Amino acid sequence: MPNTVIEQAPAQVQAPFDVARLRQDFPVLAREVHGKPLIYLDNAATSQTPQQVIDVFSDYYSRYNANIHRGLHTLADEATAAFEGTRHKVRAFLNAEDARQIIFTRGTTEAINLVVQSWGRKNLAPGDEVLISMLEHHSNIVPWQLLAAEIGFTIKVIPVEANGALDMAAYRALLSESTKLVAVNHVSNALGTINPVQEMAALAHQHGALILIDGAQAAPHQVVDVQAIDADFYAFSGHKVYGPTGVGVLYGKQALLEAMPPWQGGGEMIKTVSFGAGTTFADFPHKFEAGTPAIAEVIALGRALEWVESVGVAAIGEWEGQLLDRATQAAGRIDGLRILGTAPQKAGVLSFVVEGAHSQDIGLLIDQLGVAIRTGHHCAQPLLHHFGVDATCRASFAAYNTFEEVDSFIEALNRVIGMVR
Ligand SMILES: *Cc1c(COP(=O)(O)O)cnc(C)c1O
């Protein structure tokens, strides 16, 4: 065979990540806290909001505030078009097949509760098993517990390894004919562990089980492709992806959504209502969207996703990875500081405890220096108890954080530890 010379494409010249420019989109970053410049490192709890998203609210309420879908007037048409426009943007953001697979909820929590109450109530019975993981947020634990207490199916927990990675051998061993659904987060909010959800989905499907993925911490930081993952359900929240509170998303496979019963009744979700002949329901997604939704919030979510894509979600994740590396190395040099969660695949979350210092005290004192971190159980009490602690300090990064902020945070942390020890 003759040697073929493969023409190499010229290396892509990457535009540098222009953090100084994108920070200007966020008015809150200009404020001071206790007389110090704000260093906001609580992004895993909620991200800050760019002006472009804030503007959606005044624009909507001053120009085209109207209820959607049923109106025939201009304002209602405009509001409906903008609202449904977000459904198409979310479809593209998740690479879903069809915009009808995008259901708007109040957040990740409500999206999971929808699956539990609609799919779960219809399909689970005593003897069935739902696998969740040790890494789950309470919102992917408690809804299952509530339904299990009523119906009597079994919840089994996939354990974690010492570094906070899921124990995949244990996962394989837990899967059986009885497994009906696996519910795991894509990225842990408490430790930052990125779970191999594509592999987990394939294994679940081999056993005839479905997989629900809580993507609250993944959507802001990495490209999510629900078809490549082969997710049956995927959920995320607007307020963690530079959007507003009060809105979230559930993606579901079409055949599943088709067969699932409504979970809340009311306006918007019906075809016909009668007292005698029975009430018929709208097709999905409207079947699952009873009542007037958070219209302005949904429109603003669409704007937030545009903002994210203008920066590039992969570029954001890469930037946050560099911030995490810098913070991890510096924190590792602090005497008595222990990092929880050192899995090889990690998003921008640094969770730690300090010997001889209460996490609460660190959080309060570092706030006096302008640094916002989170302290507590991060809605993942079973996980923290597994690691033998009640609380950690957690710094979590977003697109607008800088190396200088990481350095200031570490400096502030050293000062605070000196004060409390
Ligand atoms: C924040 C979070 C949730 C809950 O999201 P809400 O917006 O409060 O509904 C669920 N899972 C994970 C991993 C989270 O980080």
PDB file of C-alpha atoms in Angstrom, residues 9 13 40 47-48 56 58 76 88 91 96 144 146 187 196 208 230 252-253 265 268 270-271 296-297 375 400 420:
ATOM      1  CA  ALA A   9      -6.077  20.645   9.147  1.00  0.00           C
ATOM      2  CA  VAL A  13      -6.585  29.143  16.786  1.00  0.00           C
ATOM      3  CA  TYR A  40     -18.557  34.881  44.479  1.00  0.00           C
ATOM      4  CA  SER A  47     -25.028  31.251  39.428  1.00  0.00           C
ATOM      5  CA  GLN A  48     -25.134  35.013  38.902  1.00  0.00           C
ATOM      6  CA  VAL A  56     -35.754  40.037  29.617  1.00  0.00           C
ATOM      7  CA  SER A  58     -38.333  44.463  32.181  1.00  0.00           C
ATOM      8  CA  ALA A  76     -50.476  36.750  23.681  1.00  0.00           C
ATOM      9  CA  HIS A  88     -36.528  25.060  20.796  1.00  0.00           C
ATOM     10  CA  ARG A  91     -33.924  21.206  22.515  1.00  0.00           C
ATOM     11  CA  ALA A  96     -33.009  16.362  22.005  1.00  0.00           C
ATOM     12  CA  TRP A 144     -38.239   8.308  45.741  1.00  0.00           C
ATOM     13  CA  LEU A 146     -41.929   9.306  49.630  1.00  0.00           C
ATOM     14  CA  VAL A 187     -22.124  15.813  38.370  1.00  0.00           C
ATOM     15  CA  PRO A 196     -19.871   8.142  33.629  1.00  0.00           C
ATOM     16  CA  GLY A 208     -34.154  -3.364  30.869  1.00  0.00           C
ATOM     17  CA  ASP A 230     -29.086   7.695  25.699  1.00  0.00           C
ATOM     18  CA  GLY A 252     -37.884  12.642  28.326  1.00  0.00           C
ATOM     19  CA  LYS A 253     -37.909  10.073  25.550  1.00  0.00           C
ATOM     20  CA  GLY A 265     -54.419  18.798  36.663  1.00  0.00           C
ATOM     21  CA  GLU A 268     -53.260  24.251  29.777  1.00  0.00           C
ATOM     22  CA  ILE A 270     -56.365  19.363  28.766  1.00  0.00           C
ATOM     23  CA  LYS A 271     -57.997  18.776  25.381  1.00  0.00           C
ATOM     24  CA  ALA A 296     -40.947  35.532  31.855  1.00  0.00           C
ATOM     25  CA  GLU A 297     -38.606  33.042  33.522  1.00  0.00           C
ATOM     26  CA  THR A 375     -20.854  25.718  54.266  1.00  0.00           C
ATOM     27  CA  TYR A 400     -16.688  34.715  35.446  1.00  0.00           C
ATOM     28  CA  VAL A 420     -10.081  30.316  64.448  1.00  0.00           C
TER      29      VAL A 420
END
